[in-house]
Amino acid sequence: MEARRILSIDGGGIRGLVSCTWLGGVEDALAQAGKPGLLANFDLMAGSSTGALVACGLGLGLAPDALAELYRARSAEIFPGMASRLWSRASRFLSAGPSAPKYDGRGLERVLRDVFGDATLGQLQLPTLITSYDTISRKPLIFKSFKASHRDLPIREVCRASTAAPTYFPAHPMDVDGLPRSLIDGGIVANNPTACAIAEALRHDREVIQCGDLVVLSVGTGERNRPIPLQSAREWGAVEWAIPIIDVLFDGNTDSVDYITRHLVGEGYFRMQAELLVGLDDLDDTSATNVAALDAMARDYLERDSTRRKLEALVTRL
């Protein structure tokens, strides 16, 4: 497998809308240069959490704009409002207790089934890897569309596993490689899966001598900048950290992978990322106001001169 051109897509819940908008901008830049679409210009894709959904959608031939519309139209089904959550929590009280996950996952599963149906990983048009974490073996599990034992796995199941963010959704049970698994969000492993994809490229393409031979497009979902004050960080215990620690873990490994990749790949590394305003950084805020604000932020980023120059340089290298 030749894997010199890598497309990697971060996790970020509802902020996958941002990634889709930016990927639409990449396709526009390719078209203006007289080049074919995304799939024809990359050798390997990687996705974590919401990025898994986007990567698999692209791999089945869905356009970035169509995926963006999916987030606008059905995100409230994935992350239902207070009334639905209270009813769901009440129905789960006896089985899961008072600390059940925020969402029961049924809406997410319904959307994934509608989008992917019975399609399997092996049907993806581009070699693709998806991250997850097995709580039974306490090890990462990387799904690979090009691995014989993974080819027949339903895409909807793989995406459900990769999007099972702790405290938000229940873990997802699957049998993989002959073993029972309890799978949670790929962001626990690598919310930015770029390093996983680079390792796979170096492993499979014997002609790639060093990371500088690669061209890597890493697409973020917006970067949080909401501070956690010193007093809170010093005084919080298990209860107060329960939700924030997930976001901190996701942010920390996203930024560390960006740092490592930037130094390893050099000029062949292109990162699409922008700071989020406070209030736009929640994984599950599906209000019309927030969705519109994310749309506006994503479009504003594409209109920046620095972004246009970045896309021109990327297209030249692809």
PDB file of C-alpha atoms in Angstrom:
ATOM      1  CA  MET A   1       0.000   0.000   0.000  1.00  0.00           C
ATOM      2  CA  GLU A   2       1.416   3.383  -0.996  1.00  0.00           C
ATOM      3  CA  ALA A   3       0.651   5.844   1.790  1.00  0.00           C
ATOM      4  CA  ARG A   4       2.551   9.050   1.177  1.00  0.00           C
ATOM      5  CA  ARG A   5      -0.465  11.390   1.224  1.00  0.00           C
ATOM      6  CA  ILE A   6      -2.402  11.291   4.498  1.00  0.00           C
ATOM      7  CA  LEU A   7      -5.718  12.864   5.478  1.00  0.00           C
ATOM      8  CA  SER A   8      -6.405  12.880   9.224  1.00  0.00           C
ATOM      9  CA  ILE A   9      -9.583  14.148  10.924  1.00  0.00           C
ATOM     10  CA  ASP A  10      -9.886  15.025  14.624  1.00  0.00           C
ATOM     11  CA  GLY A  11     -12.659  14.249  17.060  1.00  0.00           C
ATOM     12  CA  GLY A  12     -14.887  16.944  18.511  1.00  0.00           C
ATOM     13  CA  GLY A  13     -18.555  15.996  18.664  1.00  0.00           C
ATOM     14  CA  ILE A  14     -20.880  18.514  17.001  1.00  0.00           C
ATOM     15  CA  ARG A  15     -17.765  20.406  15.890  1.00  0.00           C
ATOM     16  CA  GLY A  16     -17.339  17.807  13.152  1.00  0.00           C
ATOM     17  CA  LEU A  17     -19.401  20.378  11.242  1.00  0.00           C
ATOM     18  CA  VAL A  18     -16.286  22.575  11.220  1.00  0.00           C
ATOM     19  CA  SER A  19     -14.137  19.775   9.757  1.00  0.00           C
ATOM     20  CA  CYS A  20     -16.667  19.147   6.987  1.00  0.00           C
ATOM     21  CA  THR A  21     -16.744  22.825   6.055  1.00  0.00           C
ATOM     22  CA  TRP A  22     -12.954  22.975   5.925  1.00  0.00           C
ATOM     23  CA  LEU A  23     -12.776  19.794   3.844  1.00  0.00           C
ATOM     24  CA  GLY A  24     -15.222  21.427   1.448  1.00  0.00           C
ATOM     25  CA  GLY A  25     -12.724  24.271   1.166  1.00  0.00           C
ATOM     26  CA  VAL A  26      -9.964  21.786   0.345  1.00  0.00           C
ATOM     27  CA  GLU A  27     -12.109  20.271  -2.404  1.00  0.00           C
ATOM     28  CA  ASP A  28     -12.775  23.740  -3.825  1.00  0.00           C
ATOM     29  CA  ALA A  29      -9.023  24.465  -3.874  1.00  0.00           C
ATOM     30  CA  LEU A  30      -8.376  21.160  -5.657  1.00  0.00           C
ATOM     31  CA  ALA A  31     -11.064  21.927  -8.232  1.00  0.00           C
ATOM     32  CA  GLN A  32      -9.627  25.389  -8.898  1.00  0.00           C
ATOM     33  CA  ALA A  33      -6.264  23.728  -9.567  1.00  0.00           C
ATOM     34  CA  GLY A  34      -7.877  21.320 -12.029  1.00  0.00           C
ATOM     35  CA  LYS A  35      -7.382  18.325  -9.722  1.00  0.00           C
ATOM     36  CA  PRO A  36      -9.950  15.645  -8.790  1.00  0.00           C
ATOM     37  CA  GLY A  37     -11.624  15.376  -5.386  1.00  0.00           C
ATOM     38  CA  LEU A  38     -10.306  14.397  -1.978  1.00  0.00           C
ATOM     39  CA  LEU A  39     -10.230  10.634  -2.383  1.00  0.00           C
ATOM     40  CA  ALA A  40      -8.122  10.818  -5.534  1.00  0.00           C
ATOM     41  CA  ASN A  41      -5.515  12.975  -3.812  1.00  0.00           C
ATOM     42  CA  PHE A  42      -4.863  10.918  -0.681  1.00  0.00           C
ATOM     43  CA  ASP A  43      -3.581   7.401  -0.051  1.00  0.00           C
ATOM     44  CA  LEU A  44      -4.673   6.925   3.564  1.00  0.00           C
ATOM     45  CA  MET A  45      -7.352   8.394   5.852  1.00  0.00           C
ATOM     46  CA  ALA A  46      -7.605   8.385   9.628  1.00  0.00           C
ATOM     47  CA  GLY A  47     -10.439   9.474  11.891  1.00  0.00           C
ATOM     48  CA  SER A  48     -11.174   9.655  15.605  1.00  0.00           C
ATOM     49  CA  SER A  49     -14.612   9.967  17.181  1.00  0.00           C
ATOM     50  CA  THR A  50     -16.635  12.432  15.093  1.00  0.00           C
ATOM     51  CA  GLY A  51     -13.705  12.348  12.659  1.00  0.00           C
ATOM     52  CA  ALA A  52     -14.371   8.623  12.228  1.00  0.00           C
ATOM     53  CA  LEU A  53     -17.869   9.416  10.990  1.00  0.00           C
ATOM     54  CA  VAL A  54     -16.503  12.029   8.570  1.00  0.00           C
ATOM     55  CA  ALA A  55     -13.708   9.795   7.276  1.00  0.00           C
ATOM     56  CA  CYS A  56     -16.040   6.851   6.699  1.00  0.00           C
ATOM     57  CA  GLY A  57     -18.595   9.100   5.032  1.00  0.00           C
ATOM     58  CA  LEU A  58     -15.951  10.410   2.664  1.00  0.00           C
ATOM     59  CA  GLY A  59     -14.766   6.857   2.043  1.00  0.00           C
ATOM     60  CA  LEU A  60     -18.235   5.867   0.886  1.00  0.00           C
ATOM     61  CA  GLY A  61     -18.348   8.773  -1.545  1.00  0.00           C
ATOM     62  CA  LEU A  62     -20.301  11.366   0.455  1.00  0.00           C
ATOM     63  CA  ALA A  63     -19.273  14.958  -0.250  1.00  0.00           C
ATOM     64  CA  PRO A  64     -18.060  17.206   2.602  1.00  0.00           C
ATOM     65  CA  ASP A  65     -21.061  19.493   2.063  1.00  0.00           C
ATOM     66  CA  ALA A  66     -23.449  16.545   2.432  1.00  0.00           C
ATOM     67  CA  LEU A  67     -21.743  15.511   5.658  1.00  0.00           C
ATOM     68  CA  ALA A  68     -21.923  19.095   6.951  1.00  0.00           C
ATOM     69  CA  GLU A  69     -25.656  19.099   6.280  1.00  0.00           C
ATOM     70  CA  LEU A  70     -25.936  15.830   8.220  1.00  0.00           C
ATOM     71  CA  TYR A  71     -24.506  17.572  11.284  1.00  0.00           C
ATOM     72  CA  ARG A  72     -26.892  20.494  10.882  1.00  0.00           C
ATOM     73  CA  ALA A  73     -29.955  18.324  10.338  1.00  0.00           C
ATOM     74  CA  ARG A  74     -29.447  15.470  12.809  1.00  0.00           C
ATOM     75  CA  SER A  75     -27.073  16.567  15.551  1.00  0.00           C
ATOM     76  CA  ALA A  76     -29.991  17.177  17.928  1.00  0.00           C
ATOM     77  CA  GLU A  77     -30.976  13.540  17.426  1.00  0.00           C
ATOM     78  CA  ILE A  78     -27.502  12.437  18.496  1.00  0.00           C
ATOM     79  CA  PHE A  79     -27.369  14.886  21.415  1.00  0.00           C
ATOM     80  CA  PRO A  80     -31.037  15.268  22.465  1.00  0.00           C
ATOM     81  CA  GLY A  81     -32.282  18.098  24.655  1.00  0.00           C
ATOM     82  CA  MET A  82     -33.000  18.190  28.374  1.00  0.00           C
ATOM     83  CA  ALA A  83     -36.505  16.685  28.289  1.00  0.00           C
ATOM     84  CA  SER A  84     -35.396  13.630  26.299  1.00  0.00           C
ATOM     85  CA  ARG A  85     -32.301  13.204  28.475  1.00  0.00           C
ATOM     86  CA  LEU A  86     -34.316  13.273  31.698  1.00  0.00           C
ATOM     87  CA  TRP A  87     -36.750  10.670  30.386  1.00  0.00           C
ATOM     88  CA  SER A  88     -33.881   8.481  29.186  1.00  0.00           C
ATOM     89  CA  ARG A  89     -32.028   8.793  32.493  1.00  0.00           C
ATOM     90  CA  ALA A  90     -35.173   7.900  34.442  1.00  0.00           C
ATOM     91  CA  SER A  91     -35.632   4.766  32.337  1.00  0.00           C
ATOM     92  CA  ARG A  92     -31.997   3.780  32.935  1.00  0.00           C
ATOM     93  CA  PHE A  93     -31.948   4.500  36.665  1.00  0.00           C
ATOM     94  CA  LEU A  94     -32.438   0.919  37.834  1.00  0.00           C
ATOM     95  CA  SER A  95     -29.959  -0.593  35.365  1.00  0.00           C
ATOM     96  CA  ALA A  96     -27.262   2.080  35.331  1.00  0.00           C
ATOM     97  CA  GLY A  97     -27.797   4.025  38.548  1.00  0.00           C
ATOM     98  CA  PRO A  98     -27.776   7.801  39.046  1.00  0.00           C
ATOM     99  CA  SER A  99     -24.444   8.326  37.251  1.00  0.00           C
ATOM    100  CA  ALA A 100     -25.473   6.914  33.863  1.00  0.00           C
ATOM    101  CA  PRO A 101     -23.937   8.490  30.743  1.00  0.00           C
ATOM    102  CA  LYS A 102     -25.512  11.762  29.656  1.00  0.00           C
ATOM    103  CA  TYR A 103     -26.989  10.184  26.493  1.00  0.00           C
ATOM    104  CA  ASP A 104     -28.228   6.637  25.927  1.00  0.00           C
ATOM    105  CA  GLY A 105     -26.696   6.424  22.422  1.00  0.00           C
ATOM    106  CA  ARG A 106     -29.914   5.410  20.655  1.00  0.00           C
ATOM    107  CA  GLY A 107     -30.093   8.564  18.568  1.00  0.00           C
ATOM    108  CA  LEU A 108     -26.448   8.185  17.564  1.00  0.00           C
ATOM    109  CA  GLU A 109     -27.004   4.569  16.578  1.00  0.00           C
ATOM    110  CA  ARG A 110     -30.075   5.500  14.541  1.00  0.00           C
ATOM    111  CA  VAL A 111     -28.172   8.172  12.615  1.00  0.00           C
ATOM    112  CA  LEU A 112     -25.234   5.852  11.966  1.00  0.00           C
ATOM    113  CA  ARG A 113     -27.555   3.146  10.669  1.00  0.00           C
ATOM    114  CA  ASP A 114     -29.297   5.613   8.349  1.00  0.00           C
ATOM    115  CA  VAL A 115     -25.997   6.957   7.006  1.00  0.00           C
ATOM    116  CA  PHE A 116     -24.018   3.730   6.641  1.00  0.00           C
ATOM    117  CA  GLY A 117     -26.642   0.975   6.499  1.00  0.00           C
ATOM    118  CA  ASP A 118     -24.954  -2.409   6.197  1.00  0.00           C
ATOM    119  CA  ALA A 119     -21.779  -1.098   4.532  1.00  0.00           C
ATOM    120  CA  THR A 120     -18.540  -2.584   5.862  1.00  0.00           C
ATOM    121  CA  LEU A 121     -15.049  -1.196   6.373  1.00  0.00           C
ATOM    122  CA  GLY A 122     -13.806  -3.116   3.354  1.00  0.00           C
ATOM    123  CA  GLN A 123     -16.163  -1.119   1.124  1.00  0.00           C
ATOM    124  CA  LEU A 124     -14.436   2.178   1.829  1.00  0.00           C
ATOM    125  CA  GLN A 125     -12.842   3.573  -1.323  1.00  0.00           C
ATOM    126  CA  LEU A 126      -9.635   4.605   0.457  1.00  0.00           C
ATOM    127  CA  PRO A 127      -7.552   2.725   3.058  1.00  0.00           C
ATOM    128  CA  THR A 128      -8.853   4.036   6.371  1.00  0.00           C
ATOM    129  CA  LEU A 129      -7.992   3.610  10.034  1.00  0.00           C
ATOM    130  CA  ILE A 130     -10.304   4.447  12.920  1.00  0.00           C
ATOM    131  CA  THR A 131      -9.257   4.743  16.565  1.00  0.00           C
ATOM    132  CA  SER A 132     -10.951   3.313  19.653  1.00  0.00           C
ATOM    133  CA  TYR A 133     -10.004   2.007  23.097  1.00  0.00           C
ATOM    134  CA  ASP A 134     -10.861  -1.360  24.633  1.00  0.00           C
ATOM    135  CA  THR A 135     -11.655  -1.095  28.336  1.00  0.00           C
ATOM    136  CA  ILE A 136     -11.334  -4.879  28.811  1.00  0.00           C
ATOM    137  CA  SER A 137      -7.791  -5.304  27.525  1.00  0.00           C
ATOM    138  CA  ARG A 138      -6.930  -1.685  28.476  1.00  0.00           C
ATOM    139  CA  LYS A 139      -5.324  -1.186  25.066  1.00  0.00           C
ATOM    140  CA  PRO A 140      -6.002   0.931  21.986  1.00  0.00           C
ATOM    141  CA  LEU A 141      -7.868  -0.777  19.162  1.00  0.00           C
ATOM    142  CA  ILE A 142      -7.195   0.608  15.690  1.00  0.00           C
ATOM    143  CA  PHE A 143      -9.721  -0.496  13.099  1.00  0.00           C
ATOM    144  CA  LYS A 144      -8.212  -0.845   9.620  1.00  0.00           C
ATOM    145  CA  SER A 145     -10.238  -1.159   6.433  1.00  0.00           C
ATOM    146  CA  PHE A 146      -7.266  -2.918   4.815  1.00  0.00           C
ATOM    147  CA  LYS A 147      -6.905  -5.567   7.543  1.00  0.00           C
ATOM    148  CA  ALA A 148      -8.474  -8.897   6.565  1.00  0.00           C
ATOM    149  CA  SER A 149     -10.150  -9.473   9.925  1.00  0.00           C
ATOM    150  CA  HIS A 150     -11.679  -5.983   9.938  1.00  0.00           C
ATOM    151  CA  ARG A 151     -12.968  -5.744   6.371  1.00  0.00           C
ATOM    152  CA  ASP A 152     -16.392  -7.219   7.171  1.00  0.00           C
ATOM    153  CA  LEU A 153     -17.034  -5.117  10.271  1.00  0.00           C
ATOM    154  CA  PRO A 154     -20.067  -2.823   9.827  1.00  0.00           C
ATOM    155  CA  ILE A 155     -19.027   0.817   9.525  1.00  0.00           C
ATOM    156  CA  ARG A 156     -21.876   1.878  11.798  1.00  0.00           C
ATOM    157  CA  GLU A 157     -20.501  -0.350  14.582  1.00  0.00           C
ATOM    158  CA  VAL A 158     -16.955   0.932  14.156  1.00  0.00           C
ATOM    159  CA  CYS A 159     -18.130   4.553  14.266  1.00  0.00           C
ATOM    160  CA  ARG A 160     -20.313   3.844  17.292  1.00  0.00           C
ATOM    161  CA  ALA A 161     -17.237   2.470  19.080  1.00  0.00           C
ATOM    162  CA  SER A 162     -15.042   5.399  18.104  1.00  0.00           C
ATOM    163  CA  THR A 163     -17.629   7.992  19.214  1.00  0.00           C
ATOM    164  CA  ALA A 164     -18.430   6.487  22.638  1.00  0.00           C
ATOM    165  CA  ALA A 165     -17.040   9.377  24.678  1.00  0.00           C
ATOM    166  CA  PRO A 166     -16.981   8.494  28.402  1.00  0.00           C
ATOM    167  CA  THR A 167     -19.670  10.303  30.436  1.00  0.00           C
ATOM    168  CA  TYR A 168     -21.489  11.183  27.181  1.00  0.00           C
ATOM    169  CA  PHE A 169     -22.295   7.723  25.712  1.00  0.00           C
ATOM    170  CA  PRO A 170     -22.183   4.124  26.955  1.00  0.00           C
ATOM    171  CA  ALA A 171     -19.270   1.931  25.894  1.00  0.00           C
ATOM    172  CA  HIS A 172     -19.981  -0.126  22.780  1.00  0.00           C
ATOM    173  CA  PRO A 173     -19.718  -3.963  22.867  1.00  0.00           C
ATOM    174  CA  MET A 174     -18.193  -5.652  19.808  1.00  0.00           C
ATOM    175  CA  ASP A 175     -16.404  -8.873  18.933  1.00  0.00           C
ATOM    176  CA  VAL A 176     -13.195  -7.947  17.119  1.00  0.00           C
ATOM    177  CA  ASP A 177     -10.371 -10.285  16.132  1.00  0.00           C
ATOM    178  CA  GLY A 178     -12.134 -13.113  17.951  1.00  0.00           C
ATOM    179  CA  LEU A 179     -12.327 -11.312  21.295  1.00  0.00           C
ATOM    180  CA  PRO A 180     -15.178  -9.569  23.127  1.00  0.00           C
ATOM    181  CA  ARG A 181     -14.485  -5.842  23.416  1.00  0.00           C
ATOM    182  CA  SER A 182     -15.867  -2.931  25.407  1.00  0.00           C
ATOM    183  CA  LEU A 183     -15.019   0.063  23.248  1.00  0.00           C
ATOM    184  CA  ILE A 184     -14.915   3.770  24.030  1.00  0.00           C
ATOM    185  CA  ASP A 185     -14.047   6.960  22.199  1.00  0.00           C
ATOM    186  CA  GLY A 186     -11.022   7.047  19.911  1.00  0.00           C
ATOM    187  CA  GLY A 187     -10.137  10.436  21.366  1.00  0.00           C
ATOM    188  CA  ILE A 188      -8.890   8.632  24.475  1.00  0.00           C
ATOM    189  CA  VAL A 189      -6.187   7.120  22.250  1.00  0.00           C
ATOM    190  CA  ALA A 190      -5.623   9.907  19.762  1.00  0.00           C
ATOM    191  CA  ASN A 191      -8.178  12.660  19.325  1.00  0.00           C
ATOM    192  CA  ASN A 192      -5.842  13.773  16.564  1.00  0.00           C
ATOM    193  CA  PRO A 193      -5.044  10.462  14.814  1.00  0.00           C
ATOM    194  CA  THR A 194      -2.294  11.875  12.586  1.00  0.00           C
ATOM    195  CA  ALA A 195       0.546  10.070  14.359  1.00  0.00           C
ATOM    196  CA  CYS A 196      -1.291   6.738  14.035  1.00  0.00           C
ATOM    197  CA  ALA A 197      -1.642   7.307  10.299  1.00  0.00           C
ATOM    198  CA  ILE A 198       2.024   8.268   9.905  1.00  0.00           C
ATOM    199  CA  ALA A 199       3.103   5.107  11.729  1.00  0.00           C
ATOM    200  CA  GLU A 200       0.896   3.055   9.398  1.00  0.00           C
ATOM    201  CA  ALA A 201       2.349   4.807   6.351  1.00  0.00           C
ATOM    202  CA  LEU A 202       5.936   4.129   7.414  1.00  0.00           C
ATOM    203  CA  ARG A 203       5.034   0.515   8.128  1.00  0.00           C
ATOM    204  CA  HIS A 204       3.383  -0.194   4.781  1.00  0.00           C
ATOM    205  CA  ASP A 205       5.234   1.970   2.257  1.00  0.00           C
ATOM    206  CA  ARG A 206       8.784   0.663   2.116  1.00  0.00           C
ATOM    207  CA  GLU A 207       9.857   3.465  -0.219  1.00  0.00           C
ATOM    208  CA  VAL A 208       9.082   6.136   2.370  1.00  0.00           C
ATOM    209  CA  ILE A 209      12.487   6.594   3.971  1.00  0.00           C
ATOM    210  CA  GLN A 210      11.601   9.375   6.383  1.00  0.00           C
ATOM    211  CA  CYS A 211       8.621  11.421   7.524  1.00  0.00           C
ATOM    212  CA  GLY A 212       9.732  14.284   5.297  1.00  0.00           C
ATOM    213  CA  ASP A 213       8.652  12.217   2.295  1.00  0.00           C
ATOM    214  CA  LEU A 214       5.020  12.544   3.400  1.00  0.00           C
ATOM    215  CA  VAL A 215       2.293  15.066   2.694  1.00  0.00           C
ATOM    216  CA  VAL A 216      -0.105  15.261   5.631  1.00  0.00           C
ATOM    217  CA  LEU A 217      -3.361  17.205   5.927  1.00  0.00           C
ATOM    218  CA  SER A 218      -4.586  17.201   9.527  1.00  0.00           C
ATOM    219  CA  VAL A 219      -8.062  18.700   9.982  1.00  0.00           C
ATOM    220  CA  GLY A 220      -9.122  19.917  13.408  1.00  0.00           C
ATOM    221  CA  THR A 221     -12.528  20.798  14.818  1.00  0.00           C
ATOM    222  CA  GLY A 222     -11.558  24.041  16.542  1.00  0.00           C
ATOM    223  CA  GLU A 223      -9.260  24.543  19.515  1.00  0.00           C
ATOM    224  CA  ARG A 224     -10.570  25.262  23.003  1.00  0.00           C
ATOM    225  CA  ASN A 225      -9.131  28.216  24.876  1.00  0.00           C
ATOM    226  CA  ARG A 226     -11.514  28.277  27.863  1.00  0.00           C
ATOM    227  CA  PRO A 227      -9.250  28.390  30.956  1.00  0.00           C
ATOM    228  CA  ILE A 228      -9.664  26.270  34.061  1.00  0.00           C
ATOM    229  CA  PRO A 229      -8.702  28.694  36.860  1.00  0.00           C
ATOM    230  CA  LEU A 230      -5.912  27.731  39.240  1.00  0.00           C
ATOM    231  CA  GLN A 231      -8.226  27.603  42.237  1.00  0.00           C
ATOM    232  CA  SER A 232     -10.575  25.180  40.469  1.00  0.00           C
ATOM    233  CA  ALA A 233      -7.712  22.966  39.274  1.00  0.00           C
ATOM    234  CA  ARG A 234      -6.348  22.834  42.829  1.00  0.00           C
ATOM    235  CA  GLU A 235      -9.646  22.193  44.590  1.00  0.00           C
ATOM    236  CA  TRP A 236     -11.663  19.987  42.216  1.00  0.00           C
ATOM    237  CA  GLY A 237     -12.103  16.333  43.080  1.00  0.00           C
ATOM    238  CA  ALA A 238     -13.524  13.370  41.189  1.00  0.00           C
ATOM    239  CA  VAL A 239     -17.029  14.831  40.817  1.00  0.00           C
ATOM    240  CA  GLU A 240     -15.935  18.265  39.551  1.00  0.00           C
ATOM    241  CA  TRP A 241     -13.350  16.835  37.130  1.00  0.00           C
ATOM    242  CA  ALA A 242     -15.682  14.143  35.703  1.00  0.00           C
ATOM    243  CA  ILE A 243     -16.715  16.065  32.569  1.00  0.00           C
ATOM    244  CA  PRO A 244     -13.827  18.580  32.201  1.00  0.00           C
ATOM    245  CA  ILE A 245     -11.137  15.881  32.386  1.00  0.00           C
ATOM    246  CA  ILE A 246     -12.434  14.282  29.161  1.00  0.00           C
ATOM    247  CA  ASP A 247     -12.069  17.580  27.333  1.00  0.00           C
ATOM    248  CA  VAL A 248      -8.610  18.134  28.828  1.00  0.00           C
ATOM    249  CA  LEU A 249      -7.453  14.665  27.737  1.00  0.00           C
ATOM    250  CA  PHE A 250      -8.768  15.203  24.212  1.00  0.00           C
ATOM    251  CA  ASP A 251      -7.152  18.644  23.942  1.00  0.00           C
ATOM    252  CA  GLY A 252      -3.834  17.529  25.390  1.00  0.00           C
ATOM    253  CA  ASN A 253      -3.263  14.604  23.055  1.00  0.00           C
ATOM    254  CA  THR A 254      -4.484  16.649  20.070  1.00  0.00           C
ATOM    255  CA  ASP A 255      -1.882  19.340  20.682  1.00  0.00           C
ATOM    256  CA  SER A 256       0.944  16.907  21.469  1.00  0.00           C
ATOM    257  CA  VAL A 257       0.393  15.062  18.171  1.00  0.00           C
ATOM    258  CA  ASP A 258       0.383  18.390  16.327  1.00  0.00           C
ATOM    259  CA  TYR A 259       3.703  19.314  17.944  1.00  0.00           C
ATOM    260  CA  ILE A 260       5.322  15.973  17.112  1.00  0.00           C
ATOM    261  CA  THR A 261       4.045  15.860  13.532  1.00  0.00           C
ATOM    262  CA  ARG A 262       5.058  19.436  12.797  1.00  0.00           C
ATOM    263  CA  HIS A 263       8.652  18.605  13.730  1.00  0.00           C
ATOM    264  CA  LEU A 264       8.756  15.205  12.012  1.00  0.00           C
ATOM    265  CA  VAL A 265       7.128  16.052   8.691  1.00  0.00           C
ATOM    266  CA  GLY A 266       8.154  19.680   8.291  1.00  0.00           C
ATOM    267  CA  GLU A 267       6.947  21.526   5.201  1.00  0.00           C
ATOM    268  CA  GLY A 268       4.785  18.601   4.099  1.00  0.00           C
ATOM    269  CA  TYR A 269       2.526  19.006   7.140  1.00  0.00           C
ATOM    270  CA  PHE A 270      -0.618  21.106   6.854  1.00  0.00           C
ATOM    271  CA  ARG A 271      -2.838  21.645   9.894  1.00  0.00           C
ATOM    272  CA  MET A 272      -6.286  23.243   9.626  1.00  0.00           C
ATOM    273  CA  GLN A 273      -7.226  24.545  13.058  1.00  0.00           C
ATOM    274  CA  ALA A 274      -8.633  27.715  14.643  1.00  0.00           C
ATOM    275  CA  GLU A 275      -9.323  28.912  18.151  1.00  0.00           C
ATOM    276  CA  LEU A 276     -12.890  28.617  19.361  1.00  0.00           C
ATOM    277  CA  LEU A 277     -14.681  31.404  21.143  1.00  0.00           C
ATOM    278  CA  VAL A 278     -15.847  30.511  24.630  1.00  0.00           C
ATOM    279  CA  GLY A 279     -19.298  29.012  24.210  1.00  0.00           C
ATOM    280  CA  LEU A 280     -18.497  27.267  20.911  1.00  0.00           C
ATOM    281  CA  ASP A 281     -16.294  24.573  22.438  1.00  0.00           C
ATOM    282  CA  ASP A 282     -18.861  22.127  23.842  1.00  0.00           C
ATOM    283  CA  LEU A 283     -18.990  18.700  22.225  1.00  0.00           C
ATOM    284  CA  ASP A 284     -22.765  18.491  22.412  1.00  0.00           C
ATOM    285  CA  ASP A 285     -24.262  21.981  22.048  1.00  0.00           C
ATOM    286  CA  THR A 286     -26.678  21.493  19.150  1.00  0.00           C
ATOM    287  CA  SER A 287     -28.619  24.721  19.612  1.00  0.00           C
ATOM    288  CA  ALA A 288     -29.358  26.642  16.424  1.00  0.00           C
ATOM    289  CA  THR A 289     -27.285  29.542  17.759  1.00  0.00           C
ATOM    290  CA  ASN A 290     -24.220  27.374  18.330  1.00  0.00           C
ATOM    291  CA  VAL A 291     -24.492  25.559  14.998  1.00  0.00           C
ATOM    292  CA  ALA A 292     -24.777  28.891  13.153  1.00  0.00           C
ATOM    293  CA  ALA A 293     -21.778  30.247  15.060  1.00  0.00           C
ATOM    294  CA  LEU A 294     -19.686  27.175  14.210  1.00  0.00           C
ATOM    295  CA  ASP A 295     -20.665  27.574  10.563  1.00  0.00           C
ATOM    296  CA  ALA A 296     -19.613  31.219  10.609  1.00  0.00           C
ATOM    297  CA  MET A 297     -16.305  30.458  12.347  1.00  0.00           C
ATOM    298  CA  ALA A 298     -15.456  27.727   9.849  1.00  0.00           C
ATOM    299  CA  ARG A 299     -16.226  29.928   6.831  1.00  0.00           C
ATOM    300  CA  ASP A 300     -14.280  32.838   8.303  1.00  0.00           C
ATOM    301  CA  TYR A 301     -11.231  30.584   8.648  1.00  0.00           C
ATOM    302  CA  LEU A 302     -11.436  29.596   4.975  1.00  0.00           C
ATOM    303  CA  GLU A 303     -11.540  33.247   3.933  1.00  0.00           C
ATOM    304  CA  ARG A 304      -8.315  34.177   5.713  1.00  0.00           C
ATOM    305  CA  ASP A 305      -5.331  34.948   3.510  1.00  0.00           C
ATOM    306  CA  SER A 306      -3.169  32.598   5.591  1.00  0.00           C
ATOM    307  CA  THR A 307      -5.602  29.727   4.992  1.00  0.00           C
ATOM    308  CA  ARG A 308      -5.748  30.403   1.263  1.00  0.00           C
ATOM    309  CA  ARG A 309      -1.956  30.347   1.075  1.00  0.00           C
ATOM    310  CA  LYS A 310      -1.897  27.115   3.071  1.00  0.00           C
ATOM    311  CA  LEU A 311      -4.383  25.452   0.713  1.00  0.00           C
ATOM    312  CA  GLU A 312      -2.465  26.631  -2.354  1.00  0.00           C
ATOM    313  CA  ALA A 313       0.732  25.098  -0.946  1.00  0.00           C
ATOM    314  CA  LEU A 314      -1.077  21.869  -0.062  1.00  0.00           C
ATOM    315  CA  VAL A 315      -2.634  21.509  -3.521  1.00  0.00           C
ATOM    316  CA  THR A 316       0.766  22.054  -5.125  1.00  0.00           C
ATOM    317  CA  ARG A 317       2.242  19.172  -3.143  1.00  0.00           C
ATOM    318  CA  LEU A 318      -0.581  16.705  -3.690  1.00  0.00           C
TER     319      LEU A 318
END
